[in-house]
XYZ file of C-alpha atoms in Angstrom:
377
model
C 255.761 30.500 -68.509
C 252.757 29.159 -66.542
C 251.994 26.939 -63.587
C 249.670 24.003 -62.797
C 248.128 23.545 -59.355
C 246.639 20.138 -58.423
C 244.336 20.032 -55.437
C 244.240 16.771 -53.469
C 241.110 17.107 -51.314
C 241.790 14.422 -48.666
C 243.108 14.557 -45.115
C 243.452 11.970 -42.366
C 241.752 14.309 -39.914
C 240.566 17.946 -39.819
C 242.883 20.609 -38.342
C 240.857 22.900 -36.083
C 241.916 26.098 -37.892
C 241.482 24.899 -41.481
C 238.740 26.096 -43.837
C 240.217 24.698 -47.106
C 238.219 22.142 -49.042
C 238.954 18.559 -48.017
C 237.367 15.254 -46.986
C 238.479 12.852 -44.296
C 236.854 9.981 -46.216
C 239.076 8.311 -48.819
C 236.193 6.331 -50.446
C 236.260 8.434 -53.583
C 239.998 8.756 -53.859
C 240.591 6.393 -56.806
C 237.609 7.854 -58.716
C 238.803 11.396 -58.085
C 242.381 10.638 -59.204
C 241.015 9.411 -62.526
C 238.981 12.631 -62.843
C 242.110 14.739 -62.111
C 243.792 13.191 -65.071
C 240.730 13.665 -67.265
C 240.406 17.334 -66.247
C 244.088 17.883 -67.201
C 243.123 16.573 -70.631
C 239.913 18.543 -70.931
C 241.734 21.840 -70.138
C 244.781 21.210 -72.363
C 244.214 24.400 -74.410
C 243.617 26.907 -71.574
C 247.263 28.017 -71.115
C 247.577 28.831 -74.838
C 250.660 26.667 -75.348
C 252.741 28.346 -72.611
C 255.437 26.068 -71.149
C 254.846 24.814 -67.619
C 257.555 25.931 -65.147
C 255.849 24.823 -61.873
C 253.658 21.980 -60.805
C 252.308 22.227 -57.279
C 250.346 19.558 -55.300
C 248.314 21.289 -52.613
C 245.389 20.301 -50.491
C 244.193 18.798 -48.349
C 247.126 16.521 -47.822
C 248.896 15.527 -51.068
C 251.316 13.295 -49.169
C 248.360 10.982 -48.526
C 248.830 9.755 -52.073
C 251.137 6.839 -52.899
C 254.357 7.280 -54.795
C 252.757 5.674 -57.862
C 249.713 8.000 -57.766
C 251.890 11.141 -57.567
C 254.050 9.892 -60.463
C 250.973 9.082 -62.501
C 249.609 12.638 -62.204
C 252.978 14.211 -63.051
C 253.267 11.944 -66.050
C 249.853 13.080 -67.259
C 250.929 16.736 -67.107
C 254.052 15.887 -69.045
C 252.002 14.008 -71.706
C 249.654 16.977 -72.287
C 251.774 20.145 -71.778
C 255.191 21.327 -72.732
C 257.108 21.366 -69.455
C 260.256 23.457 -69.023
C 263.635 21.829 -68.707
C 264.009 22.458 -64.962
C 260.496 22.767 -63.527
C 259.793 23.304 -59.804
C 257.578 20.372 -58.751
C 256.352 20.853 -55.139
C 254.494 18.323 -52.921
C 252.798 19.531 -49.768
C 253.361 16.947 -47.065
C 252.490 16.225 -43.429
C 255.331 15.077 -41.123
C 253.509 11.805 -40.234
C 253.622 10.791 -43.916
C 257.349 11.359 -44.318
C 259.162 8.281 -43.063
C 262.453 7.195 -44.499
C 260.813 4.766 -47.048
C 258.403 7.412 -48.380
C 261.122 10.060 -48.725
C 263.457 7.606 -50.478
C 260.688 6.878 -53.000
C 259.757 10.519 -53.502
C 263.417 11.279 -54.194
C 263.192 8.955 -57.198
C 260.214 10.806 -58.654
C 260.148 14.180 -60.485
C 259.150 15.923 -57.203
C 262.073 18.184 -56.377
C 260.610 20.324 -53.593
C 258.822 19.452 -50.387
C 256.555 21.798 -48.432
C 256.219 20.268 -44.967
C 253.448 21.400 -42.640
C 255.260 21.415 -39.309
C 253.356 24.285 -37.650
C 255.085 23.800 -34.295
C 257.691 21.608 -32.611
C 255.599 21.449 -29.384
C 252.985 18.801 -28.722
C 250.798 21.222 -26.744
C 250.381 23.437 -29.862
C 249.887 20.530 -32.192
C 247.128 19.020 -30.023
C 245.332 22.363 -29.848
C 245.484 22.587 -33.648
C 244.380 18.887 -33.931
C 247.382 18.014 -36.163
C 247.949 14.322 -36.833
C 251.690 14.400 -36.209
C 253.597 15.003 -32.997
C 256.667 17.083 -32.279
C 259.081 14.137 -32.674
C 257.642 13.331 -36.118
C 257.922 16.992 -37.069
C 261.642 16.986 -36.293
C 262.388 13.592 -37.825
C 260.580 14.382 -41.041
C 262.805 17.425 -41.644
C 265.914 15.460 -40.782
C 264.983 12.617 -43.169
C 263.896 14.947 -45.931
C 267.083 17.058 -45.758
C 269.135 13.978 -46.648
C 267.317 13.503 -49.925
C 265.976 16.985 -50.897
C 267.887 20.163 -51.229
C 264.795 22.300 -51.777
C 262.595 22.140 -48.677
C 260.038 24.546 -47.283
C 258.472 24.210 -43.850
C 255.418 25.962 -42.273
C 255.146 27.474 -38.823
C 252.166 29.158 -37.184
C 252.596 32.062 -34.782
C 250.180 33.905 -32.538
C 249.020 30.605 -31.083
C 247.127 31.004 -27.751
C 249.432 30.456 -24.766
C 252.516 30.386 -26.973
C 255.197 32.416 -25.210
C 257.822 34.473 -27.096
C 260.421 31.967 -25.921
C 258.565 29.017 -27.359
C 257.991 30.813 -30.641
C 261.671 31.686 -30.924
C 262.522 28.081 -30.133
C 260.363 26.937 -33.097
C 262.142 29.339 -35.422
C 265.580 28.440 -34.087
C 264.923 24.728 -34.748
C 264.313 25.564 -38.425
C 267.542 27.589 -38.565
C 269.509 24.743 -36.866
C 268.147 22.260 -39.390
C 269.213 24.623 -42.211
C 265.784 24.626 -43.793
C 266.204 26.881 -46.848
C 262.571 28.136 -47.080
C 260.280 28.978 -44.148
C 256.629 30.079 -44.480
C 255.134 31.563 -41.276
C 251.445 32.481 -40.793
C 249.472 34.044 -37.995
C 246.824 31.791 -36.523
C 243.544 33.136 -37.939
C 240.041 32.193 -36.813
C 237.789 31.412 -39.733
C 234.002 31.450 -39.140
C 233.134 27.831 -40.025
C 236.049 26.092 -38.308
C 236.252 23.991 -35.229
C 238.706 26.512 -33.742
C 236.003 29.214 -33.914
C 233.498 26.957 -32.166
C 236.026 26.110 -29.423
C 236.713 29.763 -28.838
C 232.995 30.582 -28.734
C 232.537 27.865 -26.070
C 235.492 29.140 -24.078
C 237.446 25.922 -24.486
C 240.299 27.708 -26.219
C 241.364 31.309 -25.699
C 241.230 33.540 -28.775
C 244.509 34.565 -30.459
C 245.736 37.962 -29.383
C 246.854 40.417 -32.135
C 249.473 41.918 -29.847
C 251.084 38.499 -29.367
C 250.999 37.768 -33.082
C 252.619 41.112 -33.891
C 255.323 40.576 -31.320
C 256.019 37.076 -32.759
C 256.196 38.522 -36.273
C 258.750 41.114 -35.281
C 260.903 38.539 -33.494
C 260.616 36.248 -36.551
C 261.784 38.855 -39.045
C 264.690 39.930 -36.860
C 266.020 36.423 -36.180
C 265.680 35.148 -39.744
C 267.317 38.300 -41.183
C 270.292 37.813 -38.839
C 270.608 34.254 -40.111
C 270.731 35.050 -43.819
C 267.048 34.654 -44.807
C 265.466 37.034 -47.298
C 261.967 38.282 -46.352
C 260.757 38.215 -49.918
C 256.996 38.082 -49.227
C 255.072 38.875 -46.093
C 254.727 35.267 -44.974
C 257.811 33.783 -46.726
C 261.468 33.736 -45.896
C 264.186 32.126 -48.029
C 267.858 31.551 -48.299
C 269.234 32.988 -51.600
C 268.227 30.807 -54.539
C 265.273 29.134 -52.816
C 262.383 31.474 -53.448
C 259.201 29.520 -54.226
C 258.834 29.771 -57.984
C 255.223 28.657 -57.730
C 254.178 31.300 -55.180
C 256.261 34.011 -56.838
C 254.380 33.327 -60.048
C 251.091 34.111 -58.289
C 252.366 37.355 -56.872
C 253.845 38.431 -60.247
C 250.571 37.803 -62.038
C 251.548 34.841 -64.158
C 248.991 32.376 -65.592
C 248.107 29.147 -63.756
C 245.690 26.291 -64.198
C 243.973 24.809 -61.121
C 243.011 21.151 -61.328
C 240.680 19.469 -58.861
C 237.712 20.416 -56.656
C 237.909 24.033 -55.357
C 241.085 24.716 -57.435
C 241.495 28.305 -58.796
C 242.809 29.289 -62.251
C 243.970 32.570 -63.793
C 244.501 33.347 -67.490
C 245.683 36.907 -67.180
C 242.177 38.488 -67.417
C 239.811 36.042 -65.785
C 239.675 33.980 -62.604
C 237.785 30.739 -62.328
C 237.318 28.149 -59.592
C 236.058 24.577 -59.601
C 233.162 23.502 -57.462
C 234.199 22.688 -53.899
C 232.393 19.347 -53.731
C 234.080 16.079 -54.502
C 230.933 14.279 -55.622
C 229.736 17.072 -57.927
C 233.239 17.581 -59.261
C 233.535 13.917 -60.215
C 230.122 13.910 -61.829
C 230.994 17.019 -63.852
C 234.352 15.700 -65.096
C 232.945 12.270 -65.929
C 230.247 13.906 -68.068
C 232.807 16.358 -69.501
C 230.705 19.182 -68.116
C 233.079 20.948 -65.697
C 231.378 22.752 -62.874
C 233.060 26.042 -62.191
C 232.512 29.771 -61.770
C 234.356 32.544 -63.660
C 235.008 36.158 -62.773
C 236.064 38.581 -65.490
C 238.432 41.028 -63.839
C 237.723 44.711 -64.390
C 240.417 47.313 -64.583
C 239.725 48.130 -60.952
C 240.047 44.465 -59.958
C 243.401 44.163 -61.804
C 244.741 47.363 -60.230
C 243.696 46.225 -56.766
C 245.260 42.802 -57.248
C 248.510 44.333 -58.416
C 248.601 46.572 -55.332
C 247.762 43.678 -53.025
C 250.307 41.216 -54.454
C 253.030 43.745 -55.190
C 253.038 45.314 -51.788
C 253.394 41.913 -50.166
C 256.738 41.280 -51.863
C 260.264 42.669 -52.048
C 259.469 43.681 -55.615
C 256.958 46.220 -54.425
C 254.525 48.303 -56.426
C 256.063 49.920 -59.517
C 254.652 53.390 -60.296
C 255.702 52.877 -63.950
C 253.689 49.732 -64.170
C 250.577 51.391 -62.653
C 250.874 54.275 -65.135
C 251.350 52.050 -68.165
C 248.796 49.356 -67.271
C 246.067 51.392 -65.657
C 246.634 55.079 -66.573
C 247.585 58.344 -64.964
C 244.316 58.538 -63.022
C 245.225 55.403 -61.041
C 248.810 56.547 -60.621
C 247.676 59.894 -59.184
C 245.285 58.031 -56.893
C 248.023 55.721 -55.673
C 250.438 58.510 -55.002
C 247.923 60.455 -52.961
C 246.744 57.442 -50.943
C 250.223 56.128 -50.118
C 251.643 59.480 -49.036
C 250.478 59.160 -45.395
C 252.142 55.693 -45.081
C 255.380 57.048 -46.489
C 255.291 59.874 -43.920
C 254.663 57.337 -41.127
C 257.646 55.291 -42.439
C 255.396 52.288 -43.067
C 256.098 52.426 -46.779
C 259.296 53.572 -48.447
C 259.836 54.812 -52.009
C 262.922 53.550 -53.805
C 263.082 55.432 -57.120
C 259.682 54.427 -58.751
C 258.932 51.511 -56.360
C 256.782 51.561 -53.255
C 257.875 48.958 -50.716
C 256.721 48.141 -47.164
C 259.228 49.027 -44.472
C 259.946 46.504 -41.704
C 257.555 48.480 -39.526
C 254.804 48.235 -42.165
C 255.020 44.572 -42.965
C 252.740 43.308 -40.203
C 250.193 45.946 -41.273
C 250.613 45.131 -44.984
C 247.147 43.796 -45.652
C 245.489 46.828 -44.147
C 247.724 49.210 -45.978
C 247.052 47.423 -49.267
C 243.270 47.578 -48.769
C 243.469 51.287 -48.108
C 245.187 51.757 -51.463
C 242.479 49.882 -53.365
C 240.329 51.685 -55.838
C 236.697 50.987 -55.110
C 234.422 50.941 -58.221
C 231.273 52.501 -56.780
C 229.260 52.354 -60.028
């Protein structure tokens, strides 16, 4: 089984923290949508006939598309690939796009999962992030969507400057009260080329504090666990039966095809990514000369990726897999490097599986990088 990711590189305005590829001009939208369909055709053989079990519209802001445009792209995938009987088809959406009429239309499409970028239920936070929607729209979008969609995910951001523990817990509690089955939570990070970084440098906005983010993370995990959510990946929490099949496929190393400017693909041995420029992407697709870069993953790369993705999840890092896929030398290296984290109770060993403890989860990225094998040749 494999997945298809479709990148929609348009937004109504730029969020201050975002460094993804997007444009706030819609002038090239129609031309680009034609090229997305053409790229799907041009790359029809890259998944080697594997059935498609997930289709994911990311961005950018995919909900900026009309009902007809979304349906058209899904129909193109169905016409080219074998799609499994019950695929997960996710549309990322902003609350301001999800009025009753839009949700009613989406419910008639093949989209069966919404991923809604709430980020906060407080206007103060949303204004600081430069989000288009307000707190009332955030709440109403989830209420409307819940009437038509069973499978909903919503995003929250923690570690926001001036966000108290009480306000953070209020955000989380609203999700619980709305019975949202899947919640993704991310620490506010400051990327170099973003507006947020410039505002911090000018002293307009205070920098996020790691201590605050760590405290919010601990509160988050405790509250969601008490309310029946499974912490199945560092940033993702789900009620039973609502794990993201799309994201889980990434973490489990399955193949996926990325369509659109800046979209990434993985065939099991190589990674590739399309050019992050709408004009050059369109020019390349129209001439049937796709503009992309490819990286052939070495054994070291594949080991490091397995450590990074495995340790982020409840499935952990399997010693047996390391030995079989990479050899005893890598297994010995892993066992020696992870020992100090086991002793500090940041990692636990359950039979042959290394898994982060609750105390180790916030430090997961740092622990993973310390277990990487660096190819110094």
